[in-house]
Amino acid sequence: MQGTTQGTRMQLDHLAFAAGPEGLDETTRRLGGQLGARFVEGGFHPRFGTRNRILPLAGGQYLEVVEVLDHPAAEKAPFGQAVRARSEDGGGWLGWVVSVDDLGPFEQRLGRTAVDGSRFTPEGHQLRWRQLGVKGLQSDPQLPFFVQWLSDPGQHPSAGGGEVALSKLEIAGDHDRVDEWLGGKANLVLDQLDIEWVAPNGQPGVVAAVFTTPNGLVRV
């Protein structure tokens, strides 16, 4: 599930889901029940004032449920702001995330500078990455943001996944706008994934995701 643009490999890395008012524990319990799988503890993002739980998926992807914390970083970091706004709106899909080998060309093209991110896993490993484009997501939620992983690939949050796989995304928006943002065709990034572009009825962004699970197809 990979494509290239400007000589840089791109692929769908993960989907982000903001916890609702019931909190991270109950949100992941509910989603895990729907998908027939158990989320695992992720960790605290000190740069963003958030924490997450992870469901590894097949194909090197994962599903992240994230919760904003009462932490000074959450007030300043665009990612913390985005999570808080989505949670206060009832929770739900925050967005989709594309991984690239090198953020340099994207920084240059978008005129923005990537920020560092990190978290410690429960096993004590530090995951490190750089990310770019959350402000674009804030202003236009159909747009993905970008990550460049700096950690050992064996520590990627998708490790151990396989029983649940992402098979379809429903996105309210304009695929031409997304192509422009990516600097290439979205279908190169999502070449094995069924994408349904629907006209926004209100806010653009991820409307739903369909997963193959031990319980059959599940739409969230």
CSV table of C-alpha atoms in Angstrom, one decimal:
chain,number,residue,atom,x,y,z
A,1,MET,CA,0.0,0.0,0.0
A,2,GLN,CA,2.6,2.4,-1.1
A,3,GLY,CA,3.2,5.2,-3.6
A,4,THR,CA,5.8,7.7,-4.5
A,5,THR,CA,5.8,11.4,-4.9
A,6,GLN,CA,8.7,13.7,-5.6
A,7,GLY,CA,10.9,10.6,-5.2
A,8,THR,CA,9.7,10.0,-1.6
A,9,ARG,CA,7.9,6.8,-0.7
A,10,MET,CA,4.5,7.4,0.9
A,11,GLN,CA,2.1,5.0,2.5
A,12,LEU,CA,-0.9,5.1,4.8
A,13,ASP,CA,0.5,4.8,8.3
A,14,HIS,CA,-2.4,5.0,10.7
A,15,LEU,CA,-5.8,6.4,11.5
A,16,ALA,CA,-6.4,8.7,14.5
A,17,PHE,CA,-9.6,8.6,16.5
A,18,ALA,CA,-10.3,11.1,19.3
A,19,ALA,CA,-11.7,9.7,22.5
A,20,GLY,CA,-15.2,11.0,23.3
A,21,PRO,CA,-16.4,12.5,26.6
A,22,GLU,CA,-16.4,9.0,28.1
A,23,GLY,CA,-12.6,9.0,28.0
A,24,LEU,CA,-9.9,6.8,26.6
A,25,ASP,CA,-10.7,3.7,28.6
A,26,GLU,CA,-14.4,3.5,27.6
A,27,THR,CA,-13.8,4.6,24.0
A,28,THR,CA,-11.2,1.9,23.4
A,29,ARG,CA,-13.4,-0.7,25.2
A,30,ARG,CA,-16.3,0.1,22.8
A,31,LEU,CA,-14.2,0.1,19.7
A,32,GLY,CA,-12.4,-3.0,20.7
A,33,GLY,CA,-15.7,-4.7,21.2
A,34,GLN,CA,-16.9,-3.7,17.7
A,35,LEU,CA,-13.7,-4.9,16.1
A,36,GLY,CA,-13.2,-8.1,18.1
A,37,ALA,CA,-9.8,-7.0,19.2
A,38,ARG,CA,-8.0,-5.5,22.2
A,39,PHE,CA,-6.2,-2.2,22.2
A,40,VAL,CA,-2.8,-2.0,23.8
A,41,GLU,CA,-1.4,0.8,25.9
A,42,GLY,CA,0.5,3.4,23.8
A,43,GLY,CA,1.9,6.1,26.0
A,44,PHE,CA,2.2,9.8,26.8
A,45,HIS,CA,3.2,12.3,24.1
A,46,PRO,CA,5.1,15.0,26.2
A,47,ARG,CA,5.4,17.3,23.2
A,48,PHE,CA,1.6,17.3,22.5
A,49,GLY,CA,0.0,16.8,25.9
A,50,THR,CA,-1.9,13.7,24.7
A,51,ARG,CA,-1.8,9.9,25.3
A,52,ASN,CA,-3.0,7.0,23.2
A,53,ARG,CA,-3.9,3.4,22.9
A,54,ILE,CA,-3.1,1.3,19.8
A,55,LEU,CA,-4.6,-1.4,17.8
A,56,PRO,CA,-2.0,-2.9,15.4
A,57,LEU,CA,-3.5,-3.7,12.0
A,58,ALA,CA,-2.4,-5.9,9.1
A,59,GLY,CA,-0.3,-4.3,6.4
A,60,GLY,CA,2.0,-2.2,8.6
A,61,GLN,CA,-0.8,0.1,9.7
A,62,TYR,CA,-2.5,0.8,13.0
A,63,LEU,CA,-5.4,2.5,14.6
A,64,GLU,CA,-4.7,5.1,17.3
A,65,VAL,CA,-7.2,6.3,19.9
A,66,VAL,CA,-5.9,9.5,21.5
A,67,GLU,CA,-7.0,11.6,24.4
A,68,VAL,CA,-5.9,15.1,25.4
A,69,LEU,CA,-4.6,15.6,28.9
A,70,ASP,CA,-4.7,18.5,31.3
A,71,HIS,CA,-1.2,19.5,30.4
A,72,PRO,CA,0.4,22.8,29.3
A,73,ALA,CA,1.7,21.3,26.1
A,74,ALA,CA,-1.9,20.5,24.9
A,75,GLU,CA,-2.7,24.2,24.9
A,76,LYS,CA,0.2,25.1,22.6
A,77,ALA,CA,0.7,22.1,20.3
A,78,PRO,CA,-1.6,21.9,17.2
A,79,PHE,CA,-2.0,18.2,17.7
A,80,GLY,CA,-3.2,18.6,21.3
A,81,GLN,CA,-5.5,21.4,20.2
A,82,ALA,CA,-7.0,19.3,17.4
A,83,VAL,CA,-7.6,16.3,19.7
A,84,ARG,CA,-9.3,18.6,22.3
A,85,ALA,CA,-11.5,20.2,19.7
A,86,ARG,CA,-12.6,16.8,18.3
A,87,SER,CA,-13.2,15.3,21.7
A,88,GLU,CA,-15.2,18.3,22.8
A,89,ASP,CA,-17.3,17.8,19.7
A,90,GLY,CA,-18.2,14.3,20.9
A,91,GLY,CA,-15.1,12.4,19.8
A,92,GLY,CA,-14.7,10.4,16.6
A,93,TRP,CA,-12.4,10.3,13.6
A,94,LEU,CA,-9.6,12.9,13.8
A,95,GLY,CA,-7.8,12.0,10.6
A,96,TRP,CA,-5.5,9.8,8.5
A,97,VAL,CA,-1.8,9.9,8.6
A,98,VAL,CA,0.8,9.2,5.8
A,99,SER,CA,4.3,8.1,6.5
A,100,VAL,CA,7.2,9.2,4.3
A,101,ASP,CA,10.9,8.4,4.2
A,102,ASP,CA,11.9,12.1,4.2
A,103,LEU,CA,9.9,15.1,5.3
A,104,GLY,CA,12.3,17.5,3.7
A,105,PRO,CA,10.6,17.9,0.4
A,106,PHE,CA,7.2,18.3,2.1
A,107,GLU,CA,8.6,21.0,4.5
A,108,GLN,CA,9.9,22.9,1.4
A,109,ARG,CA,6.7,22.5,-0.6
A,110,LEU,CA,4.3,23.4,2.2
A,111,GLY,CA,6.6,26.1,3.7
A,112,ARG,CA,6.3,24.6,7.2
A,113,THR,CA,8.8,23.0,9.6
A,114,ALA,CA,8.2,19.5,11.1
A,115,VAL,CA,8.1,19.0,14.8
A,116,ASP,CA,9.6,16.2,16.9
A,117,GLY,CA,7.4,13.6,18.6
A,118,SER,CA,8.1,10.8,21.0
A,119,ARG,CA,6.6,8.5,23.5
A,120,PHE,CA,7.8,5.6,25.7
A,121,THR,CA,6.0,2.3,25.3
A,122,PRO,CA,5.0,0.3,28.3
A,123,GLU,CA,8.0,-1.9,27.6
A,124,GLY,CA,10.3,1.1,28.0
A,125,HIS,CA,11.2,1.6,24.3
A,126,GLN,CA,11.2,5.2,23.1
A,127,LEU,CA,9.4,5.7,19.8
A,128,ARG,CA,10.6,8.8,17.9
A,129,TRP,CA,9.3,10.5,14.8
A,130,ARG,CA,8.8,13.9,13.1
A,131,GLN,CA,5.4,15.1,12.0
A,132,LEU,CA,4.1,17.8,9.7
A,133,GLY,CA,0.8,19.2,8.6
A,134,VAL,CA,-1.4,19.1,11.7
A,135,LYS,CA,-2.3,22.7,11.1
A,136,GLY,CA,-3.6,21.7,7.7
A,137,LEU,CA,-5.7,19.1,9.3
A,138,GLN,CA,-7.1,21.7,11.7
A,139,SER,CA,-8.2,24.0,8.9
A,140,ASP,CA,-9.3,21.2,6.5
A,141,PRO,CA,-9.9,17.8,8.2
A,142,GLN,CA,-9.9,15.9,4.9
A,143,LEU,CA,-6.2,16.5,4.7
A,144,PRO,CA,-3.8,13.9,6.2
A,145,PHE,CA,-0.7,14.9,8.1
A,146,PHE,CA,2.7,13.4,7.6
A,147,VAL,CA,5.1,11.4,9.8
A,148,GLN,CA,8.7,10.3,9.3
A,149,TRP,CA,9.6,7.5,11.7
A,150,LEU,CA,13.1,7.8,13.3
A,151,SER,CA,12.8,4.6,15.5
A,152,ASP,CA,13.7,1.1,14.5
A,153,PRO,CA,11.1,-0.2,12.0
A,154,GLY,CA,10.6,-3.3,14.3
A,155,GLN,CA,9.1,-1.0,16.9
A,156,HIS,CA,6.5,0.5,14.7
A,157,PRO,CA,3.1,0.4,16.4
A,158,SER,CA,1.7,-1.9,13.8
A,159,ALA,CA,4.0,-4.7,15.0
A,160,GLY,CA,2.0,-7.8,16.0
A,161,GLY,CA,-1.1,-6.9,13.9
A,162,GLY,CA,-2.8,-9.2,11.5
A,163,GLU,CA,-6.3,-10.2,12.7
A,164,VAL,CA,-7.9,-6.8,11.8
A,165,ALA,CA,-7.2,-5.0,8.5
A,166,LEU,CA,-8.4,-1.7,7.1
A,167,SER,CA,-10.3,-2.2,3.9
A,168,LYS,CA,-12.1,1.0,3.1
A,169,LEU,CA,-12.1,4.7,4.0
A,170,GLU,CA,-15.0,7.1,3.5
A,171,ILE,CA,-13.8,10.7,3.2
A,172,ALA,CA,-15.9,13.7,2.9
A,173,GLY,CA,-14.1,16.1,0.7
A,174,ASP,CA,-12.4,16.7,-2.6
A,175,HIS,CA,-9.8,14.3,-3.8
A,176,ASP,CA,-8.2,16.9,-6.1
A,177,ARG,CA,-7.5,19.0,-3.0
A,178,VAL,CA,-6.0,16.0,-1.2
A,179,ASP,CA,-3.9,15.3,-4.3
A,180,GLU,CA,-2.6,18.9,-4.2
A,181,TRP,CA,-1.7,18.5,-0.6
A,182,LEU,CA,0.1,15.3,-1.0
A,183,GLY,CA,2.0,16.5,-4.1
A,184,GLY,CA,0.8,13.5,-6.0
A,185,LYS,CA,-2.2,11.2,-6.5
A,186,ALA,CA,-3.9,9.9,-3.3
A,187,ASN,CA,-4.6,6.6,-5.1
A,188,LEU,CA,-0.8,6.0,-5.1
A,189,VAL,CA,-0.8,6.2,-1.3
A,190,LEU,CA,-4.0,4.2,-1.0
A,191,ASP,CA,-3.6,1.9,-3.9
A,192,GLN,CA,-4.9,-1.2,-2.2
A,193,LEU,CA,-7.6,0.5,-0.2
A,194,ASP,CA,-11.1,1.3,-1.3
A,195,ILE,CA,-11.7,5.0,-1.0
A,196,GLU,CA,-15.1,6.6,-1.3
A,197,TRP,CA,-15.1,10.3,-1.7
A,198,VAL,CA,-18.4,11.8,-0.6
A,199,ALA,CA,-19.6,15.4,-0.7
A,200,PRO,CA,-19.2,17.1,2.7
A,201,ASN,CA,-22.4,17.3,4.6
A,202,GLY,CA,-21.0,19.8,7.1
A,203,GLN,CA,-17.4,19.3,8.1
A,204,PRO,CA,-15.0,17.5,5.6
A,205,GLY,CA,-12.8,14.7,6.9
A,206,VAL,CA,-12.9,11.0,7.6
A,207,VAL,CA,-16.5,9.8,7.8
A,208,ALA,CA,-16.0,6.1,8.4
A,209,ALA,CA,-13.6,3.3,8.1
A,210,VAL,CA,-14.4,-0.3,7.2
A,211,PHE,CA,-12.3,-3.1,8.7
A,212,THR,CA,-12.1,-6.8,8.1
A,213,THR,CA,-12.2,-8.5,11.5
A,214,PRO,CA,-12.8,-11.9,13.2
A,215,ASN,CA,-16.4,-10.7,13.3
A,216,GLY,CA,-16.6,-10.0,9.6
A,217,LEU,CA,-16.7,-6.5,8.0
A,218,VAL,CA,-17.2,-3.7,10.6
A,219,ARG,CA,-17.9,-0.1,9.7
A,220,VAL,CA,-16.8,2.5,12.4
